[in-house]
Amino acid sequence: MSVLIIKNIDSEGPGTIEDYIKEKSIPYRIVNITREPVPDADGFDTLVIMGGPMSVNDDDDYLRREEDLVRRFIGNERKVLGICLGSQMIAKALGAKVYKGPAPEIGWYRIAASGAGMADAAFSRLAVADTSELMVFHWHGETFDLPEGAVRLASNALYPNQAFKYGTGVYAFQFHIEVNREMVYDWMRHEPLDMGKLRTQTEEIYPSYSGRARAFYEGFFNK
């Protein structure tokens, strides 16, 4: 296995995803697509697309290259994981509409896994204990329609399409499973949030969250 990780901005790196694949000695390469050429996709069997503050609808050449890369991986039935902007890019590459959401989702929010989500061997590992509830970290303001042929894995009242799966190995998550504590605090330092409350929530939730993320990585990268 070899993994290509696409960054859209320096501050939104792969976090615990990189920790996991380094621990497992999985070959990988990180490319900041805003300033580096896309490598030959034939050298990788897994694609991970990270987040960013831009919109997939922006008129930038690198976004079109990224969209084309996603289509190539999906067309070749390779594994793809999209986080936040990455999930929106997968939706767009599959022909779905991406647009501004009803309100920003920033911080820790509960979402509910669907029946399909709980039945999915990898995604169900993100659930809290044996319930369908997921407590996840968000930082986004756009959303998407469910692509044709995709299966909804999780939702909440504000954003019905929190996660979906396409085919056997393409996962798209609006939320950030890759964060470590430092990323949470760094990203949120300029947001209009109660930082004391955020720190209390993070210290309470994060030990379980990081374990659940790791369990998902086990299911995603090794299947």
Short mmCIF file of C-alpha atoms in Angstrom, two decimals:
data_model
loop_
_atom_site.label_atom_id
_atom_site.label_comp_id
_atom_site.label_asym_id
_atom_site.label_seq_id
_atom_site.Cartn_x
_atom_site.Cartn_y
_atom_site.Cartn_z
CA MET A 1 0.00 0.00 0.00
CA SER A 2 1.08 3.57 -0.69
CA VAL A 3 -0.86 6.70 0.28
CA LEU A 4 -1.04 10.10 -1.41
CA ILE A 5 -2.13 12.86 0.98
CA ILE A 6 -3.29 16.16 -0.55
CA LYS A 7 -3.07 19.31 1.56
CA ASN A 8 -4.97 22.44 0.53
CA ILE A 9 -3.38 24.71 3.15
CA ASP A 10 -0.34 24.31 5.38
CA SER A 11 -2.28 24.45 8.66
CA GLU A 12 -4.62 21.55 7.79
CA GLY A 13 -2.34 18.56 7.70
CA PRO A 14 -3.06 14.86 8.15
CA GLY A 15 -2.60 14.83 11.94
CA THR A 16 -3.40 11.43 13.40
CA ILE A 17 -3.76 9.94 9.91
CA GLU A 18 -0.06 10.52 9.39
CA ASP A 19 0.69 9.21 12.89
CA TYR A 20 -1.12 5.99 12.06
CA ILE A 21 0.44 5.31 8.66
CA LYS A 22 3.93 6.11 9.99
CA GLU A 23 3.41 3.69 12.86
CA LYS A 24 2.33 1.01 10.40
CA SER A 25 5.28 1.77 8.07
CA ILE A 26 2.91 2.48 5.16
CA PRO A 27 4.69 4.46 2.40
CA TYR A 28 3.13 7.88 1.86
CA ARG A 29 3.69 11.27 0.32
CA ILE A 30 2.19 14.64 1.32
CA VAL A 31 1.63 17.18 -1.47
CA ASN A 32 0.43 20.76 -0.99
CA ILE A 33 -1.57 21.03 -4.19
CA THR A 34 -1.63 24.84 -4.11
CA ARG A 35 2.08 24.98 -4.94
CA GLU A 36 3.27 21.51 -5.94
CA PRO A 37 2.54 19.44 -9.05
CA VAL A 38 0.34 16.39 -8.60
CA PRO A 39 2.48 13.24 -8.75
CA ASP A 40 1.67 10.31 -10.97
CA ALA A 41 -1.42 8.73 -9.42
CA ASP A 42 -0.33 5.28 -10.63
CA GLY A 43 2.22 5.21 -7.82
CA PHE A 44 -0.46 5.20 -5.11
CA ASP A 45 -3.41 3.01 -4.23
CA THR A 46 -5.00 5.28 -1.59
CA LEU A 47 -5.83 9.00 -1.74
CA VAL A 48 -6.50 11.21 1.28
CA ILE A 49 -7.82 14.76 0.70
CA MET A 50 -7.53 17.17 3.63
CA GLY A 51 -9.53 20.30 4.48
CA GLY A 52 -9.11 23.98 3.74
CA PRO A 53 -10.92 27.33 3.95
CA MET A 54 -11.57 27.60 0.22
CA SER A 55 -14.65 26.36 -1.66
CA VAL A 56 -14.51 23.57 -4.20
CA ASN A 57 -16.53 25.94 -6.40
CA ASP A 58 -13.73 28.52 -6.50
CA ASP A 59 -12.18 29.15 -9.91
CA ASP A 60 -8.67 27.91 -9.19
CA ASP A 61 -6.65 25.59 -11.38
CA TYR A 62 -5.35 23.51 -8.49
CA LEU A 63 -8.92 22.70 -7.41
CA ARG A 64 -9.73 21.38 -10.86
CA ARG A 65 -6.55 19.27 -10.78
CA GLU A 66 -7.61 17.95 -7.39
CA GLU A 67 -11.08 17.13 -8.67
CA ASP A 68 -9.59 15.29 -11.63
CA LEU A 69 -7.30 13.35 -9.29
CA VAL A 70 -10.28 12.24 -7.19
CA ARG A 71 -12.13 11.11 -10.31
CA ARG A 72 -9.11 9.08 -11.45
CA PHE A 73 -8.80 7.29 -8.12
CA ILE A 74 -12.52 6.55 -7.98
CA GLY A 75 -12.58 5.46 -11.63
CA ASN A 76 -9.74 3.05 -10.95
CA GLU A 77 -11.57 1.70 -7.87
CA ARG A 78 -8.87 2.84 -5.47
CA LYS A 79 -9.52 3.94 -1.90
CA VAL A 80 -10.28 7.59 -1.19
CA LEU A 81 -10.84 9.41 2.11
CA GLY A 82 -12.03 13.02 2.06
CA ILE A 83 -12.01 15.21 5.16
CA CYS A 84 -14.13 18.43 5.26
CA LEU A 85 -13.15 20.20 2.00
CA GLY A 86 -12.00 16.76 0.84
CA SER A 87 -15.50 15.37 1.35
CA GLN A 88 -16.95 18.25 -0.63
CA MET A 89 -14.42 17.59 -3.40
CA ILE A 90 -15.48 13.94 -3.56
CA ALA A 91 -19.14 14.99 -3.76
CA LYS A 92 -18.37 17.44 -6.57
CA ALA A 93 -16.25 14.90 -8.44
CA LEU A 94 -19.23 12.53 -8.30
CA GLY A 95 -21.54 15.14 -9.81
CA ALA A 96 -23.27 16.42 -6.66
CA LYS A 97 -23.95 20.07 -5.88
CA VAL A 98 -21.77 21.74 -3.21
CA TYR A 99 -23.10 24.93 -1.59
CA LYS A 100 -23.13 27.12 1.52
CA GLY A 101 -24.70 25.46 4.54
CA PRO A 102 -27.40 26.91 6.80
CA ALA A 103 -24.86 27.98 9.45
CA PRO A 104 -21.22 27.29 10.28
CA GLU A 105 -20.51 24.18 12.33
CA ILE A 106 -17.47 24.90 14.49
CA GLY A 107 -16.38 22.82 17.47
CA TRP A 108 -17.63 19.55 18.96
CA TYR A 109 -21.03 18.37 17.70
CA ARG A 110 -23.05 15.20 17.95
CA ILE A 111 -24.10 13.43 14.79
CA ALA A 112 -25.98 10.16 14.35
CA ALA A 113 -24.83 7.22 12.29
CA SER A 114 -27.42 5.83 9.89
CA GLY A 115 -28.29 2.17 9.73
CA ALA A 116 -25.87 1.86 6.84
CA GLY A 117 -23.22 3.65 8.88
CA MET A 118 -23.60 1.26 11.79
CA ALA A 119 -23.47 -1.68 9.40
CA ASP A 120 -20.26 -0.46 7.79
CA ALA A 121 -17.27 -2.33 9.21
CA ALA A 122 -14.97 0.71 9.18
CA PHE A 123 -17.33 3.63 9.82
CA SER A 124 -19.12 1.98 12.74
CA ARG A 125 -15.84 2.09 14.66
CA LEU A 126 -16.31 5.86 15.02
CA ALA A 127 -19.49 5.41 17.07
CA VAL A 128 -19.47 5.95 20.83
CA ALA A 129 -19.63 2.56 22.55
CA ASP A 130 -22.44 0.52 21.01
CA THR A 131 -24.70 3.46 20.19
CA SER A 132 -25.27 5.20 16.87
CA GLU A 133 -24.05 8.50 18.35
CA LEU A 134 -20.83 10.11 17.18
CA MET A 135 -19.23 13.11 18.87
CA VAL A 136 -17.03 14.70 16.23
CA PHE A 137 -15.03 17.87 15.62
CA HIS A 138 -16.28 20.32 12.98
CA TRP A 139 -14.94 23.38 11.20
CA HIS A 140 -16.96 24.00 8.04
CA GLY A 141 -19.64 26.16 6.48
CA GLU A 142 -20.44 24.39 3.19
CA THR A 143 -22.28 21.19 2.48
CA PHE A 144 -23.35 19.02 -0.45
CA ASP A 145 -26.13 16.91 -1.85
CA LEU A 146 -25.70 13.17 -1.59
CA PRO A 147 -24.11 11.96 -4.85
CA GLU A 148 -26.04 9.49 -6.96
CA GLY A 149 -25.11 5.98 -5.91
CA ALA A 150 -23.66 7.08 -2.56
CA VAL A 151 -24.86 5.82 0.83
CA ARG A 152 -25.40 8.26 3.71
CA LEU A 153 -23.46 7.17 6.79
CA ALA A 154 -24.31 9.95 9.28
CA SER A 155 -26.36 13.12 9.69
CA ASN A 156 -27.63 15.73 12.10
CA ALA A 157 -30.43 18.28 11.98
CA LEU A 158 -28.24 21.09 10.64
CA TYR A 159 -26.32 19.08 8.04
CA PRO A 160 -28.14 15.96 6.81
CA ASN A 161 -25.12 14.77 4.84
CA GLN A 162 -22.37 14.47 7.43
CA ALA A 163 -20.73 11.44 5.88
CA PHE A 164 -21.20 9.12 2.94
CA LYS A 165 -19.63 6.12 1.29
CA TYR A 166 -19.37 5.49 -2.42
CA GLY A 167 -18.60 2.03 -3.75
CA THR A 168 -16.47 -0.15 -1.51
CA GLY A 169 -13.65 2.18 -0.55
CA VAL A 170 -14.57 5.87 -0.89
CA TYR A 171 -15.42 7.70 2.34
CA ALA A 172 -16.35 11.39 2.68
CA PHE A 173 -16.57 13.07 6.10
CA GLN A 174 -17.63 16.67 6.76
CA PHE A 175 -15.96 16.45 10.16
CA HIS A 176 -12.30 16.21 11.17
CA ILE A 177 -11.25 12.82 12.53
CA GLU A 178 -7.57 13.64 12.00
CA VAL A 179 -7.20 16.35 14.63
CA ASN A 180 -4.93 16.15 17.63
CA ARG A 181 -5.34 18.45 20.62
CA GLU A 182 -2.83 20.98 19.32
CA MET A 183 -4.67 21.27 16.00
CA VAL A 184 -7.99 21.91 17.77
CA TYR A 185 -6.55 24.71 19.89
CA ASP A 186 -4.55 26.24 17.02
CA TRP A 187 -7.48 26.27 14.59
CA MET A 188 -9.95 27.67 17.10
CA ARG A 189 -7.82 30.44 18.60
CA HIS A 190 -9.32 33.09 16.30
CA GLU A 191 -12.89 31.74 16.27
CA PRO A 192 -15.63 33.42 18.38
CA LEU A 193 -15.82 30.54 20.84
CA ASP A 194 -15.61 30.15 24.61
CA MET A 195 -12.07 28.75 24.70
CA GLY A 196 -12.45 27.59 28.28
CA LYS A 197 -15.47 25.50 27.32
CA LEU A 198 -13.72 24.23 24.21
CA ARG A 199 -10.70 23.14 26.24
CA THR A 200 -12.91 21.35 28.80
CA GLN A 201 -14.81 19.56 26.00
CA THR A 202 -11.63 18.65 24.16
CA GLU A 203 -9.88 17.23 27.22
CA GLU A 204 -13.00 15.19 28.03
CA ILE A 205 -13.76 13.95 24.52
CA TYR A 206 -10.37 13.63 22.85
CA PRO A 207 -9.02 10.41 24.43
CA SER A 208 -12.05 8.48 23.16
CA TYR A 209 -12.09 10.41 19.88
CA SER A 210 -8.50 9.63 19.00
CA GLY A 211 -9.10 5.97 19.77
CA ARG A 212 -12.20 5.86 17.61
CA ALA A 213 -10.35 7.59 14.77
CA ARG A 214 -7.55 5.05 15.01
CA ALA A 215 -10.11 2.23 14.89
CA PHE A 216 -11.50 3.71 11.68
CA TYR A 217 -7.99 3.93 10.19
CA GLU A 218 -7.53 0.24 10.95
CA GLY A 219 -10.68 -0.55 9.02
CA PHE A 220 -10.01 1.85 6.14
CA PHE A 221 -6.33 1.39 5.40
CA ASN A 222 -6.18 -2.36 5.98
CA LYS A 223 -9.25 -3.65 4.17
#
